[in-house]
Coordinates of C-alpha atoms in Angstrom, one line a residue:
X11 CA 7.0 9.1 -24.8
X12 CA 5.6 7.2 -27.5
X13 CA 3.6 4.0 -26.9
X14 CA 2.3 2.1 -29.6
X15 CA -0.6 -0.3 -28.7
X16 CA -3.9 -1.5 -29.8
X17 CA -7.3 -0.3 -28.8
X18 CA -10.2 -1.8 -30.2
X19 CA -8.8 -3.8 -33.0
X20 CA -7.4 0.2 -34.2
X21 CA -3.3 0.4 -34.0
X22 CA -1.9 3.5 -32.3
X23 CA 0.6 5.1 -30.7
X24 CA -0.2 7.3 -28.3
X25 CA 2.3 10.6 -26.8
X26 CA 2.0 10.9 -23.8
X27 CA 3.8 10.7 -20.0
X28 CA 4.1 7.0 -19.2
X29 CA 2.6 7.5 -15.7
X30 CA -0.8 8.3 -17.3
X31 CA -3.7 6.6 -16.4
X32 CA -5.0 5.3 -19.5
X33 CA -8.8 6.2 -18.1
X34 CA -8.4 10.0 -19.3
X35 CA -6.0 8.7 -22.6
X36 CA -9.3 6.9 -23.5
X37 CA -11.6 9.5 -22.4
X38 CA -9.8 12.2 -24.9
X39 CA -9.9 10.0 -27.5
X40 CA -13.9 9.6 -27.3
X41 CA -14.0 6.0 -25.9
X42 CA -16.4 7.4 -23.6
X43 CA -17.9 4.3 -21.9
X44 CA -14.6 4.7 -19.9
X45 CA -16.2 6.4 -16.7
X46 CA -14.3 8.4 -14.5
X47 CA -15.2 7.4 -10.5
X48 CA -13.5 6.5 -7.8
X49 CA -9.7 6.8 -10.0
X50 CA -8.5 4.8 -7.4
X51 CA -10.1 1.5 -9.4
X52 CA -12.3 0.3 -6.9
X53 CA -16.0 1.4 -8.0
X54 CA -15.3 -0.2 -11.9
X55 CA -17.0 2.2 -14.2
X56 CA -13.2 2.9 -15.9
X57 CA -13.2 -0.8 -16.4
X58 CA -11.6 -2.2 -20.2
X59 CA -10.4 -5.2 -21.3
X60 CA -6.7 -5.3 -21.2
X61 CA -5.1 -8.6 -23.4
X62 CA -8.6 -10.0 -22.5
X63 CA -8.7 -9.5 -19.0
X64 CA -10.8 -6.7 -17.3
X65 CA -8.9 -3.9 -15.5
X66 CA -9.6 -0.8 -14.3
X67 CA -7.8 1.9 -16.4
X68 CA -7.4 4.5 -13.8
X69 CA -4.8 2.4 -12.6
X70 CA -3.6 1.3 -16.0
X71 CA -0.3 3.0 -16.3
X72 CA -0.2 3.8 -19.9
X73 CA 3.6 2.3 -20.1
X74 CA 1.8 -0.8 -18.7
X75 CA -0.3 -1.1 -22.3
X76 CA 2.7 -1.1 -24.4
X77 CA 2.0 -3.7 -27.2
X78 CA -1.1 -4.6 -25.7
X79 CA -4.7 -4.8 -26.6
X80 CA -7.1 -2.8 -25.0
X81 CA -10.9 -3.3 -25.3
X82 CA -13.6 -0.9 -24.4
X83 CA -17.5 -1.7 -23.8
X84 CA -18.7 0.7 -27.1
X85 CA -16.4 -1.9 -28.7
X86 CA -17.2 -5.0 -27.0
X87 CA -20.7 -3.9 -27.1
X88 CA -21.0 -5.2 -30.6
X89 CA -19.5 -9.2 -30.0
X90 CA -22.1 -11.8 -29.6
X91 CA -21.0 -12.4 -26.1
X92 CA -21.8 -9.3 -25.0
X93 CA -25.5 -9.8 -26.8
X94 CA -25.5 -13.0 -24.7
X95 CA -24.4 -10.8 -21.6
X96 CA -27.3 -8.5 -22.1
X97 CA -29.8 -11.2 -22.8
X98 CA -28.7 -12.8 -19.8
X99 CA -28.9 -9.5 -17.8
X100 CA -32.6 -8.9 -18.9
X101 CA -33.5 -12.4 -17.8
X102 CA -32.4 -11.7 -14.3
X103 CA -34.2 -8.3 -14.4
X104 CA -31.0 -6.0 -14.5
X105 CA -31.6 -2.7 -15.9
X106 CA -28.3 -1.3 -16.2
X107 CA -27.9 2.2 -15.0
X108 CA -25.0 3.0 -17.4
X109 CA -22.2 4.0 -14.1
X110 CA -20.5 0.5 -13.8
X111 CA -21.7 -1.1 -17.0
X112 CA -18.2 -2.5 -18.0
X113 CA -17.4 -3.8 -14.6
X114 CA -19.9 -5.8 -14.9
X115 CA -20.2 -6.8 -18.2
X116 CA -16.8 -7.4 -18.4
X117 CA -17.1 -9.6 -15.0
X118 CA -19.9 -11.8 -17.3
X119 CA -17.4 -11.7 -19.5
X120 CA -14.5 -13.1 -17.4
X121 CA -16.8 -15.9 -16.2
X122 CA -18.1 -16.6 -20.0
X123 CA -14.3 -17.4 -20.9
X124 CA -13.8 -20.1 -17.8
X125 CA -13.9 -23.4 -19.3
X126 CA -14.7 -25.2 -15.9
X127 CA -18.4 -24.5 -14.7
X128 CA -18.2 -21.8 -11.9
X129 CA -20.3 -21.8 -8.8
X130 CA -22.3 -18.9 -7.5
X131 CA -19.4 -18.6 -4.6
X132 CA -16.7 -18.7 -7.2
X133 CA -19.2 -16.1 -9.5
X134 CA -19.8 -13.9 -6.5
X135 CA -15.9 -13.7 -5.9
X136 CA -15.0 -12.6 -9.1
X137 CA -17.8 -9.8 -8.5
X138 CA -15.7 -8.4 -5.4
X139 CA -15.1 -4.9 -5.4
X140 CA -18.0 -4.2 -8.6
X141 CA -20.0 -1.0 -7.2
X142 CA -23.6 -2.5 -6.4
X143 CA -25.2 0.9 -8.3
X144 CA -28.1 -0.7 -9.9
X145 CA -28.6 -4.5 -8.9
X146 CA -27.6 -6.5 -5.9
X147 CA -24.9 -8.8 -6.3
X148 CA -27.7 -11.9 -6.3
X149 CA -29.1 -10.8 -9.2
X150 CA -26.0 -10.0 -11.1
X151 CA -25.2 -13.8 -10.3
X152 CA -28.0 -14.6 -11.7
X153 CA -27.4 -12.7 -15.0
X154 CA -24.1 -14.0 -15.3
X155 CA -25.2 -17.4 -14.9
X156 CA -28.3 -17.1 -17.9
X157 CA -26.0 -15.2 -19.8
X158 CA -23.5 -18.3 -19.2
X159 CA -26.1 -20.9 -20.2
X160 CA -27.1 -19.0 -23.6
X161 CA -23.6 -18.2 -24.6
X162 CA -23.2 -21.7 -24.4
X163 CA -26.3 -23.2 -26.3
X164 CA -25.0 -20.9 -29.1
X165 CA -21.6 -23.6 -29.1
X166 CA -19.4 -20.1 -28.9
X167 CA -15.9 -20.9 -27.7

């Protein structure tokens, strides 16, 4: 089957079986900051922006992205939110150790496009079910929260 969509800001159709994950679509197309981990999308390091929300595309059926946009973190990696993101993460200490990076980049993410301030217990919520590989979910809090606070000093919307 045929499936047109968009993936970062590129149209294309893809051929495939509509059942297919979209995690090893991605991954054979070179977007390789799509991890492959648990494939049952708990652990977050297939994690992509579908429409603007993050999702884990192991269990993205690849029917489900017809007409939609999908983002992946090489891609995002070059917005200025994702530079606030990072700057936010060093503050906190986070060094990243490249397994769940979208899942939690795209969690900052998620939180930077709230309009109503968030508190840590509403923050820490949104982290459920992010593998704790390289920081404890505190810290990550923490870098949401300076990555919040810069992202707005620069007036983004």
């Amino acid at each position: 089957m045929k499936i047109p969509m968009t993936i970062n800001s590129s149209k294309v159709t893809i051929e495939c079986d509509p059942g297919k994950s979209m995690m090893p679509i991605l991954r054979e197309n070179n977007w390789l900051s799509v991890k492959s981990g648990c494939e049952e999308g708990i652990c977050g390091s297939c994690t992509v922006l579908l429409d603007g929300v993050p999702v884990p595309s192991c269990c993205l059926p690849a029917a489900l992205a017809r007409n939609s946009e999908i983002i992946t973190l090489e891609y995002f990696s070059k917005t200025a939110e994702y530079r606030c993101i990072m700057n936010g993460f060093k503050k906190a200490g986070i060094n990243l150790c490249g397994y769940c990076n979208a899942a939690k980049v795209f969690a900052a993410y998620q939180v930077l496009c709230t309009k109503n301030s968030l508190t840590r217990e509403a923050i820490a919520e949104q982290l459920q079910g992010i593998a704790p590989c390289c920081t404890d979910q505190d810290t990550l809090i923490n870098g949401i929260i300076y990555a919040v606070r810069e992202y707005a000093s620069k007036g983004e919307d």
